[in-house]
Short mmCIF file of C-alpha atoms and ligand atoms in Angstrom, two decimals:
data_model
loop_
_atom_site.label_atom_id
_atom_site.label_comp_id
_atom_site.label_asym_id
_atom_site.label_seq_id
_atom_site.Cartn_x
_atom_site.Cartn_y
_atom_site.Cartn_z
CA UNK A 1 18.22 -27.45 12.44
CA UNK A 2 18.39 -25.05 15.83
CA UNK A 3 16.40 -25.68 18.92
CA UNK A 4 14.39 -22.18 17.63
CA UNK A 5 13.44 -24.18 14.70
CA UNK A 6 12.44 -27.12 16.14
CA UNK A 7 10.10 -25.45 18.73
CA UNK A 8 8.76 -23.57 15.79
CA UNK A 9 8.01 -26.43 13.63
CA UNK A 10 6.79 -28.59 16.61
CA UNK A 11 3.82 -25.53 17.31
CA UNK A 12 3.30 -25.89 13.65
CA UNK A 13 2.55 -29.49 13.68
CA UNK A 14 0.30 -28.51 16.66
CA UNK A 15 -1.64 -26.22 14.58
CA UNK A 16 -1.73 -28.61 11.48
CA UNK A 17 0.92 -26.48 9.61
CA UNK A 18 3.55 -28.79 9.83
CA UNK A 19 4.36 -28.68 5.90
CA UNK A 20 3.89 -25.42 5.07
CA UNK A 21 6.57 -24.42 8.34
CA UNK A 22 9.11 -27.06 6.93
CA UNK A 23 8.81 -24.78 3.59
CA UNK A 24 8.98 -21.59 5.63
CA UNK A 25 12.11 -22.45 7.05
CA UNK A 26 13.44 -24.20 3.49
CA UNK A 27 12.59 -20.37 1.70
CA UNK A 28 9.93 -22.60 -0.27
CA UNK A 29 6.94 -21.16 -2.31
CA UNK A 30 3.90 -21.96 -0.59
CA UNK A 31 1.05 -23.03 -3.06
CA UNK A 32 -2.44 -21.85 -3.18
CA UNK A 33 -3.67 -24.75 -0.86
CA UNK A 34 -1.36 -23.59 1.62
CA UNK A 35 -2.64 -20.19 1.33
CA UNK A 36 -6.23 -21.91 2.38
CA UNK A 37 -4.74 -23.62 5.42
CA UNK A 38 -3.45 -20.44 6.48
CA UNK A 39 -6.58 -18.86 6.31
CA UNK A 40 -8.25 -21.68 8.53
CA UNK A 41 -5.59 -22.06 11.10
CA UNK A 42 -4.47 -21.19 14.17
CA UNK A 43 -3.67 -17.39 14.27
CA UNK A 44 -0.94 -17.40 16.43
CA UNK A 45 0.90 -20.03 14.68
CA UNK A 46 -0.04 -18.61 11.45
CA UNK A 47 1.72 -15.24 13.25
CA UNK A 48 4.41 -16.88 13.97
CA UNK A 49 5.34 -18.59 10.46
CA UNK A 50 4.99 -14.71 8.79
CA UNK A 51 7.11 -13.30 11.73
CA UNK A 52 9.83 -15.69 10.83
CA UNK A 53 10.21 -15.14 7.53
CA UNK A 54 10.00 -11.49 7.80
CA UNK A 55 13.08 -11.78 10.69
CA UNK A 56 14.75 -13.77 7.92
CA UNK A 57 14.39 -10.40 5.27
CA UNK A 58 14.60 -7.43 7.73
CA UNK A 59 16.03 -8.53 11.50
CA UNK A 60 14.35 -6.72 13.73
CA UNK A 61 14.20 -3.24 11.47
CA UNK A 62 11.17 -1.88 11.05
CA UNK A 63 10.50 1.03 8.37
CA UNK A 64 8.43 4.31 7.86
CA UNK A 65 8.94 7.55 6.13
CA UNK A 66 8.39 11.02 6.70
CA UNK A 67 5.72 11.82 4.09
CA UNK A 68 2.87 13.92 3.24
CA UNK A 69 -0.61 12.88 1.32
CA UNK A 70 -2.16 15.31 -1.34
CA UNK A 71 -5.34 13.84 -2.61
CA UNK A 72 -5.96 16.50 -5.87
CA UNK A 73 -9.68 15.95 -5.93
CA UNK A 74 -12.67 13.65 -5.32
CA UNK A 75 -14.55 13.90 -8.31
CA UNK A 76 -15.05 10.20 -9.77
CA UNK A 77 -17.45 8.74 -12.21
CA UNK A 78 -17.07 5.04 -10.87
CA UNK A 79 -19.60 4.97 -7.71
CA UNK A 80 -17.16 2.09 -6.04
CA UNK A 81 -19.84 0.26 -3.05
CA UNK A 82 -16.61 0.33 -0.61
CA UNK A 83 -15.58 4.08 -1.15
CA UNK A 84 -16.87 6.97 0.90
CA UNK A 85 -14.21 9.30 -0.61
CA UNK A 86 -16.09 10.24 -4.10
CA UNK A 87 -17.82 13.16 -4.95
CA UNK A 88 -19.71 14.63 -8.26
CA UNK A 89 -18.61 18.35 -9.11
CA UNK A 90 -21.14 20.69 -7.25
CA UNK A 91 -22.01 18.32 -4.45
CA UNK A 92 -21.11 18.92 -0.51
CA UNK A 93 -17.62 18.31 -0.16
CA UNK A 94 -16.44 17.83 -3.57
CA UNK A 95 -12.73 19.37 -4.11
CA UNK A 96 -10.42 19.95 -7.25
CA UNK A 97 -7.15 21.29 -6.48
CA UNK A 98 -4.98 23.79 -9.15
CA UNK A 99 -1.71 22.58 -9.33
CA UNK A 100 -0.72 25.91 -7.49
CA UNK A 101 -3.16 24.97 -4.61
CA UNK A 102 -1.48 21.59 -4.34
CA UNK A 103 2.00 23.34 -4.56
CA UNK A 104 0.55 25.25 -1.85
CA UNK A 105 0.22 22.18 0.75
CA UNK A 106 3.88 21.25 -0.30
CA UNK A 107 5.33 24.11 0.59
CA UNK A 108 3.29 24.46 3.93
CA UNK A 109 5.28 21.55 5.15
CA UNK A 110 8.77 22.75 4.02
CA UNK A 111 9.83 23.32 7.44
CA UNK A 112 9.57 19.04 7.85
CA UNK A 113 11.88 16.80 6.50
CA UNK A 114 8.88 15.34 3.75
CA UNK A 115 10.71 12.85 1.60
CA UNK A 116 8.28 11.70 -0.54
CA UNK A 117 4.42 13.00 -1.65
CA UNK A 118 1.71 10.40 -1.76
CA UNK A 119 -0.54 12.07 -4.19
CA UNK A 120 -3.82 10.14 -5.70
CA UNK A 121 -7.44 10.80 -6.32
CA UNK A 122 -10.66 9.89 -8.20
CA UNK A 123 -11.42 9.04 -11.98
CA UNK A 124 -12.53 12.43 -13.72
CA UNK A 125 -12.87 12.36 -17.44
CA UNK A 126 -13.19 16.01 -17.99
CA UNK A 127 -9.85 16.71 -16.41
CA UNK A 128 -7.42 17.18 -19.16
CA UNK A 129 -3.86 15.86 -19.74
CA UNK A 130 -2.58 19.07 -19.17
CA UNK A 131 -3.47 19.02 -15.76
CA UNK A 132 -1.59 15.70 -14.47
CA UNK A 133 1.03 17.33 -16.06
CA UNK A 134 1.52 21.02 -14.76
CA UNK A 135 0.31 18.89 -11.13
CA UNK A 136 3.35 17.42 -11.07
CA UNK A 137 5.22 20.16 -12.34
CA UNK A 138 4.06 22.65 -9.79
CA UNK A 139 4.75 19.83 -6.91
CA UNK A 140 8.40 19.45 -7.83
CA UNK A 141 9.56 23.39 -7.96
CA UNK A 142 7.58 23.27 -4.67
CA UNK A 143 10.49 21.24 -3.61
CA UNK A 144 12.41 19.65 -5.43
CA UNK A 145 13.92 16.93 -3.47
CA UNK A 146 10.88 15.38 -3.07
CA UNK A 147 9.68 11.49 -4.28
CA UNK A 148 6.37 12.27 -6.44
CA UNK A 149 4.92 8.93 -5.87
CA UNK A 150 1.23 9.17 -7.51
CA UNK A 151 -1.11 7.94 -9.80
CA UNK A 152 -2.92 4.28 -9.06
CA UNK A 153 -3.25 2.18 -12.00
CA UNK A 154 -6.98 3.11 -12.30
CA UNK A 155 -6.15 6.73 -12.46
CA UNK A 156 -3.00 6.31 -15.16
CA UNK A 157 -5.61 4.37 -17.49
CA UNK A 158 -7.93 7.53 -17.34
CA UNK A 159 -4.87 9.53 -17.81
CA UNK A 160 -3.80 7.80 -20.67
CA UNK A 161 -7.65 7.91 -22.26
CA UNK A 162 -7.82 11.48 -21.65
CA UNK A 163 -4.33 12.12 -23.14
CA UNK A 164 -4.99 10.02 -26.27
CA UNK A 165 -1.39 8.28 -26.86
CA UNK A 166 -0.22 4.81 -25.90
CA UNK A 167 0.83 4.71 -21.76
CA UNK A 168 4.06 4.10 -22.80
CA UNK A 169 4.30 7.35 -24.49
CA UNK A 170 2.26 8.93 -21.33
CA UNK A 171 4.48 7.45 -18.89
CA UNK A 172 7.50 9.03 -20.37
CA UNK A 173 5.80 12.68 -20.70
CA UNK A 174 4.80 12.04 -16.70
CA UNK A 175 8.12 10.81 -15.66
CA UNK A 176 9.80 14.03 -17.20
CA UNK A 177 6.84 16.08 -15.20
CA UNK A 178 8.11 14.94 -11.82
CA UNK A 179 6.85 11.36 -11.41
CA UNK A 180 8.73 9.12 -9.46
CA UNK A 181 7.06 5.62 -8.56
CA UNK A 182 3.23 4.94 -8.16
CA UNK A 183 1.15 3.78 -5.25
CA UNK A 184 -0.71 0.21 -5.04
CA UNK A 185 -4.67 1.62 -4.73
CA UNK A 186 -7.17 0.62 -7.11
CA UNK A 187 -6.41 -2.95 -7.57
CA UNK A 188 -9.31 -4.07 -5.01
CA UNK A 189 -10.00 -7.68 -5.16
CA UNK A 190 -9.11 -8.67 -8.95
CA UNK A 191 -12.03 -11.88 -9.10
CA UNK A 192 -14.53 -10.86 -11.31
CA UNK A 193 -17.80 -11.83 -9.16
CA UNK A 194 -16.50 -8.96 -6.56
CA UNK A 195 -15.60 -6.36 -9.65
CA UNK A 196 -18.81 -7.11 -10.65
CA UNK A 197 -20.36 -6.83 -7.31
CA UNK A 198 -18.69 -3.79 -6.51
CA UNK A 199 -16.89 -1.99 -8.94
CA UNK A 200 -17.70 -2.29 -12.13
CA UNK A 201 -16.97 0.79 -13.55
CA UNK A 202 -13.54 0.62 -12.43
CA UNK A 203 -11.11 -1.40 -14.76
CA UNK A 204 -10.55 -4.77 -14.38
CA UNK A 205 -8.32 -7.35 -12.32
CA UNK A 206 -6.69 -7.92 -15.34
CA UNK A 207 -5.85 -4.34 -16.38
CA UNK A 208 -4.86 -3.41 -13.50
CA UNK A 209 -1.93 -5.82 -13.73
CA UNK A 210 -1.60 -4.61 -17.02
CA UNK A 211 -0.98 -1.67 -16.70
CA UNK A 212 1.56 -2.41 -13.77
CA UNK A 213 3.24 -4.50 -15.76
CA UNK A 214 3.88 -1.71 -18.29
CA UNK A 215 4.91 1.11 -15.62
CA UNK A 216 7.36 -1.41 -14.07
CA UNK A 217 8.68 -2.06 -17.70
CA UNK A 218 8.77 1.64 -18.21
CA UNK A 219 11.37 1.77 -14.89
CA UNK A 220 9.22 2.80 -12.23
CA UNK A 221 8.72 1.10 -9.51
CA UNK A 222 4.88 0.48 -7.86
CA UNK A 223 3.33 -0.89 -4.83
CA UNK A 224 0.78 -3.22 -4.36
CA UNK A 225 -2.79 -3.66 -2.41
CA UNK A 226 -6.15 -5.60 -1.62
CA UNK A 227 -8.71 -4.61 -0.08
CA UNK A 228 -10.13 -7.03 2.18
CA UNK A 229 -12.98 -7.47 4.74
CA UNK A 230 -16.27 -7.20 2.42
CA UNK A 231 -17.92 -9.46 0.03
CA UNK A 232 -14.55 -11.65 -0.98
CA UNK A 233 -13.47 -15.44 -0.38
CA UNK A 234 -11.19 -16.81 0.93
CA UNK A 235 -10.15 -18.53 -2.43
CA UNK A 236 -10.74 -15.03 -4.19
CA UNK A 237 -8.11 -13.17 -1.99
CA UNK A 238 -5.65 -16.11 -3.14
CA UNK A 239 -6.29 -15.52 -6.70
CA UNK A 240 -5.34 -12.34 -5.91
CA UNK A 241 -1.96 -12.94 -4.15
CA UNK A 242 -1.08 -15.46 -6.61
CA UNK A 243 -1.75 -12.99 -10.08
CA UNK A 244 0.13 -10.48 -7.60
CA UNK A 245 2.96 -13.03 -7.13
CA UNK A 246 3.00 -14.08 -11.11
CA UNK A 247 3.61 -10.39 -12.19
CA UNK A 248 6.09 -10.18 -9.69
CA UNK A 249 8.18 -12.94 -11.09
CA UNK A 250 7.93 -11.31 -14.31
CA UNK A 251 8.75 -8.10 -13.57
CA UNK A 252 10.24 -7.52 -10.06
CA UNK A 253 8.55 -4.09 -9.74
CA UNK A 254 6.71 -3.97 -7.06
CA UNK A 255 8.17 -2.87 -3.69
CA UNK A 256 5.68 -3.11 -1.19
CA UNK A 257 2.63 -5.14 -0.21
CA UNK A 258 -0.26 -3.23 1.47
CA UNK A 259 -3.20 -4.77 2.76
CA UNK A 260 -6.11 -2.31 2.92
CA UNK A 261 -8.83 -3.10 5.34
CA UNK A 262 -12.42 -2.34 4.38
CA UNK A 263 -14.01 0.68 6.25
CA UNK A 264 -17.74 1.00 6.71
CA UNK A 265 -18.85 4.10 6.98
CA UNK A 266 -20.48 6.49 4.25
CA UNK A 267 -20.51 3.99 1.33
CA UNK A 268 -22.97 1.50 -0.16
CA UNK A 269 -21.31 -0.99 1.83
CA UNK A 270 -21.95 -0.13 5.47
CA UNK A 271 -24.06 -2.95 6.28
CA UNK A 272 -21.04 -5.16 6.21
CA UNK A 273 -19.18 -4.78 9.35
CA UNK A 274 -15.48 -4.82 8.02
CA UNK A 275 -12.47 -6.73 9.06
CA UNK A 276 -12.02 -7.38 13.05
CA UNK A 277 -8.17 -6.83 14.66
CA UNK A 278 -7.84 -10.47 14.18
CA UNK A 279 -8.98 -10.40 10.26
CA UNK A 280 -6.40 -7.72 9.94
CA UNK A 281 -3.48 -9.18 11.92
CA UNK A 282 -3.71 -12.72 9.46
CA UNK A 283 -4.30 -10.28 6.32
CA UNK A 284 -0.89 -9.03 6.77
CA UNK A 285 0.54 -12.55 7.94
CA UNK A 286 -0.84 -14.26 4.68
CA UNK A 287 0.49 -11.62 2.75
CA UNK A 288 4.03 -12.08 4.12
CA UNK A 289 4.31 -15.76 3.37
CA UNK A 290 2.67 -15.93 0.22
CA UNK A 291 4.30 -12.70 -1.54
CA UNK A 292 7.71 -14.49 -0.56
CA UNK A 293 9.22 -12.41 -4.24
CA UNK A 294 7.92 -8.88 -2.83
CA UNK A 295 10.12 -7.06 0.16
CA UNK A 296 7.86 -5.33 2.02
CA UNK A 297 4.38 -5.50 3.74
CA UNK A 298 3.23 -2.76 5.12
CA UNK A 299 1.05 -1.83 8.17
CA UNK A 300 -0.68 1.26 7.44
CA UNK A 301 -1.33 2.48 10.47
CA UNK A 302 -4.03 4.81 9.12
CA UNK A 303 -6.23 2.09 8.83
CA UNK A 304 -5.23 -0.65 11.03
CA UNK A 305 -4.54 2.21 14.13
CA UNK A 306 -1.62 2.31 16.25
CA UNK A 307 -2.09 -0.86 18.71
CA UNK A 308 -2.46 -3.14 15.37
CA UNK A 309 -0.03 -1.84 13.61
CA UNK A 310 2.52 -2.08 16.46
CA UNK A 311 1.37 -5.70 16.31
CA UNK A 312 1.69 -6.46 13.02
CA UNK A 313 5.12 -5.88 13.27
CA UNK A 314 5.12 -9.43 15.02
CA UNK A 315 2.45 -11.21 12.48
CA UNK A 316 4.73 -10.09 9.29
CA UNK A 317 5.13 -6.72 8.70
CA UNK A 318 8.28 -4.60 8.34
CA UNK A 319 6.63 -0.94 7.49
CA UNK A 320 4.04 1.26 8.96
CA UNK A 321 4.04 4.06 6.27
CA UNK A 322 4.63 7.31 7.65
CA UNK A 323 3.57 10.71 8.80
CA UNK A 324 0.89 11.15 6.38
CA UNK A 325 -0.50 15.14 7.21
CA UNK A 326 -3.82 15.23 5.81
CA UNK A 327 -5.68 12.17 5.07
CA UNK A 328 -9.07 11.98 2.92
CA UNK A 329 -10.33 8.30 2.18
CA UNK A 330 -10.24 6.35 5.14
CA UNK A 331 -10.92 9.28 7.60
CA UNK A 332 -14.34 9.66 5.52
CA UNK A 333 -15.00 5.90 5.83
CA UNK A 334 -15.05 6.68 9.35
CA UNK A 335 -11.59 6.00 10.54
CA UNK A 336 -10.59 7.22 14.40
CA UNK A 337 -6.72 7.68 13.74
CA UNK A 338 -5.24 11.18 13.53
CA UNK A 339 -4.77 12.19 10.66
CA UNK A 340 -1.11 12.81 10.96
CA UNK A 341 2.03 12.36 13.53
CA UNK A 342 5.03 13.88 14.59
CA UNK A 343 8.83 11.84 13.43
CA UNK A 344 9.59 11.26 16.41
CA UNK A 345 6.25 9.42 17.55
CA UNK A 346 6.37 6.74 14.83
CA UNK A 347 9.86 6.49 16.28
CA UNK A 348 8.37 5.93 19.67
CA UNK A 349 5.59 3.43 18.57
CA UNK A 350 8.42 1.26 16.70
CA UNK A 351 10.48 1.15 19.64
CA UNK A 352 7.53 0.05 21.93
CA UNK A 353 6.99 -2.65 19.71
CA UNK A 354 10.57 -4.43 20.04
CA UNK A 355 11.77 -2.87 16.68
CA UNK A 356 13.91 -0.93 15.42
CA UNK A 357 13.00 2.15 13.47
CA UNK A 358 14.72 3.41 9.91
CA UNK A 359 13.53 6.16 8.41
CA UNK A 360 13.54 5.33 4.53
CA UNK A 361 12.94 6.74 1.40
CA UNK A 362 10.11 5.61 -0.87
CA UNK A 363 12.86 3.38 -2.64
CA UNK A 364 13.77 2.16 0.95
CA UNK A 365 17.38 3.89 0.93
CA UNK A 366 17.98 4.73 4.58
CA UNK A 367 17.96 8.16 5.45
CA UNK A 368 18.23 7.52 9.49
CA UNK A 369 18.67 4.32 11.44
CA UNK A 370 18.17 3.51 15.36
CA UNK A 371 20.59 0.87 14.64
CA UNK A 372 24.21 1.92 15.51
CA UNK A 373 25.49 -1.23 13.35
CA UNK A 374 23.82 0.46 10.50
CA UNK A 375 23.98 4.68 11.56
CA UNK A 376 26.05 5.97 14.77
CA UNK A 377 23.29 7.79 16.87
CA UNK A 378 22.01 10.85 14.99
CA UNK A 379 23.83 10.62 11.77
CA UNK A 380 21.98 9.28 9.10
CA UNK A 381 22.96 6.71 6.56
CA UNK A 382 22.67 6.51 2.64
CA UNK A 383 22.56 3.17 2.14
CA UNK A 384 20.27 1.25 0.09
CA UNK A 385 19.21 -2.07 2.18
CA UNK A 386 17.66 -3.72 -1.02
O1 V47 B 401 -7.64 2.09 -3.82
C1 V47 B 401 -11.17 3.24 -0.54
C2 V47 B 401 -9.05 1.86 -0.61
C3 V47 B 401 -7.20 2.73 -1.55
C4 V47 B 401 -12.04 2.52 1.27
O2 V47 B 401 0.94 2.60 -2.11
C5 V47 B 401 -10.80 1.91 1.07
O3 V47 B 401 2.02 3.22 -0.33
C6 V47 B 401 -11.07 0.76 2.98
O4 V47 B 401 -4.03 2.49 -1.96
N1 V47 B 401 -12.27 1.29 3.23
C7 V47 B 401 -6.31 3.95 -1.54
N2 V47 B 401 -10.33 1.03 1.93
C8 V47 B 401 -5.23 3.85 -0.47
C9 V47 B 401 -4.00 3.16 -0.96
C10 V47 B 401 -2.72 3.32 -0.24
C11 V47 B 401 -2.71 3.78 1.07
C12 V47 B 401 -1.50 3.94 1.72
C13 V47 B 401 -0.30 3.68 1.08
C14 V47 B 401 -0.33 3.24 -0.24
C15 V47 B 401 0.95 3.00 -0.95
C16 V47 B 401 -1.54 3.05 -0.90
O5 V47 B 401 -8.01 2.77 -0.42
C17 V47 B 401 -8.18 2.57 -2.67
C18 V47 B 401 -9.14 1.56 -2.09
O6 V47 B 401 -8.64 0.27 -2.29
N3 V47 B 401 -10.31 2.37 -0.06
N4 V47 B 401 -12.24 3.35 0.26
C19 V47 B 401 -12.80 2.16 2.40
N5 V47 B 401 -14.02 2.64 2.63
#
């Protein structure tokens, strides 16, 4: 063992995590009552466990990508408590985009180098099949090269309903539309006390991971979420980690972990008072060490802002998402962070925080690195770091 892993261990035992850093260092599955000792303990140490094994995956890289958001409407029928985003047809602020009027923001941003198009929205029944699928058509001849990475698992089961044929068969009609990979929104907290609580028109825990399971077995890959910092436990958020960590095993689909913190502005919830810096920082610290089978966490610096999500790149995080352009549902929850930046500042930010940026695609292939091992200065570099 090296002297930096006995001074680690010996602040573990300080901090009563003595076990759980001998398993840390072993590459050893921590177990659910681990997970509740990480809740409880020190921060710092806690910080220091996920920062390890997150050197062990990445180094010192850190990602992002250069990417745009297109949220095609905010029409929903299922009155989440958390969500300040939804809309009924007709009232202030309600949206529904043509496909040519989504088209339309792609191609304002052809002059950036957009790799990928994070495009998601709320739960409309009267939209029609058609739609999702001239959507993605119209987004594609936009431009072409682009990564269509859309559609949370709450919005394929509408899709799916509203289409009237098995996912599979849905899946296969949206994959030769334009779709690429999905996003990780929707899955909440999967207990059924908060579903219950909060969200009970929205589909279940269960599924949700259902219908993962069937888009990773149809080839595309997904991310992952919770959304934490309301009405949950302690002992519900590990539930969720651990059905999280048992698809996983099953199907090895899911790229990246993304805790979401709760925002409380303009929803039924706003009398809770949301996750503090510190909530957030040991959100995405527990994440790392218990999703030890998924790559990436990510700090999405939307939410968290840019002084935590320059520090969660110490407590466990490799990614900070990227340049985002126009951003709907945590901006009307009352988030302060702009609502996009430049390349070259996420660059900066990285940098400041001891890291060292590469730009990826959505399937993490690098397309530039700061690291001349990996990219001489300027040139960028294919290669897949999976
Ligand atoms: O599913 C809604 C959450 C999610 C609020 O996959 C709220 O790369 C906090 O999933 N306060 C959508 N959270 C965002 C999302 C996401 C974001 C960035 C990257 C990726 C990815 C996925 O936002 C929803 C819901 O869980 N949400 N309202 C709120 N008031």
């Amino acid at each position: 063992m090296s002297d930096r892993d006995d001074a680690l261990l010996a602040r573990a035992r300080k901090a009563g995590l003595a076990s759980i850093a001998e398993k840390v260092l072993a590459g050893a599955r921590l177990d659910l009552e681990d997970g509740l000792a990480l809740y409880r303990a020190d921060l710092h140490a806690v910080g220091e466990l996920a920062n390890r094994s997150r050197e062990r995956r990445h180094g010192d890289l850190a990602y992002f990508n250069v990417n745009q958001h297109v949220n095609y409407t905010n029409y929903c029928n299922k009155f989440c408590s958390f969500c300040s985003f939804d809309r009924l047809p007709g009232q202030e602020g309600a949206f529904w985009l043509t496909p040519e009027q989504a088209a339309a923001k792609i191609r304002a941003q052809l002059h950036e180098p957009v790799t990928e198009v994070h495009m998601v929205a709320g739960v409309w029944p009267a939209i029609p099949y058609s739609y999702y699928l001239e959507l993605l058509r119209a987004v594609k001849a936009a431009r072409p090269s682009i990564h269509v990475k859309a559609f949370t698992m709450v919005e394929l089961d509408q899709i799916a309903k509203v289409a009237r044929k098995p996912l599979t068969e849905v899946l296969e009609e949206l994959k030769a539309a334009g779709l690429d990979s999905c996003p990780g929104g929707g899955a909440e907290v999967f207990a059924e006390r908060v579903h219950e609580a909060g969200y009970r028109l929205k589909i279940s825990g269960e599924r949700w991971l259902d219908i993962a399971r069937t888009v990773h077995r149809a080839g595309l890959r997904t991310n992952c979420t919770m959304l934490h910092g309301h009405i949950e436990t302690q002992e519900e958020k590990l539930d969720h980690l651990d059905r999280l960590r048992r698809l996983q095993d099953e199907t090895r689909g899911f790229q990246t972990y993304i805790p979401l913190s709760f925002h409380p502005e303009n929803n039924e919830w706003s009398h809770l008072p949301g996750p503090s810096a510190l909530d957030e920082l040991r959100e995405i610290a527990v994440g790392r060490l218990m999703l030890d089978n998924i790559a990436h966490v990510k700090a999405y610096w939307i939410m968290l802002g840019i002084p935590i999500a320059q520090l969660a790149l110490s407590f466990g995080a490799d990614d900070v998402d990227g340049t985002v352009v126009e951003e709907h549902i945590y901006h009307d929850a009352g988030a302060k962070t702009p609502q996009q930046v430049q390349r070259a500042e996420l660059v900066r930010w990285i940098r400041d925080a001891g890291r060292i940026p590469v730009e990826r695609d959505t399937l993490y292939n690098v397309v530039w690195s700061a690291d001349e091992t990996r990219a001489p200065a300027g040139k960028p570099a294919p290669v897949a770091v999976r």
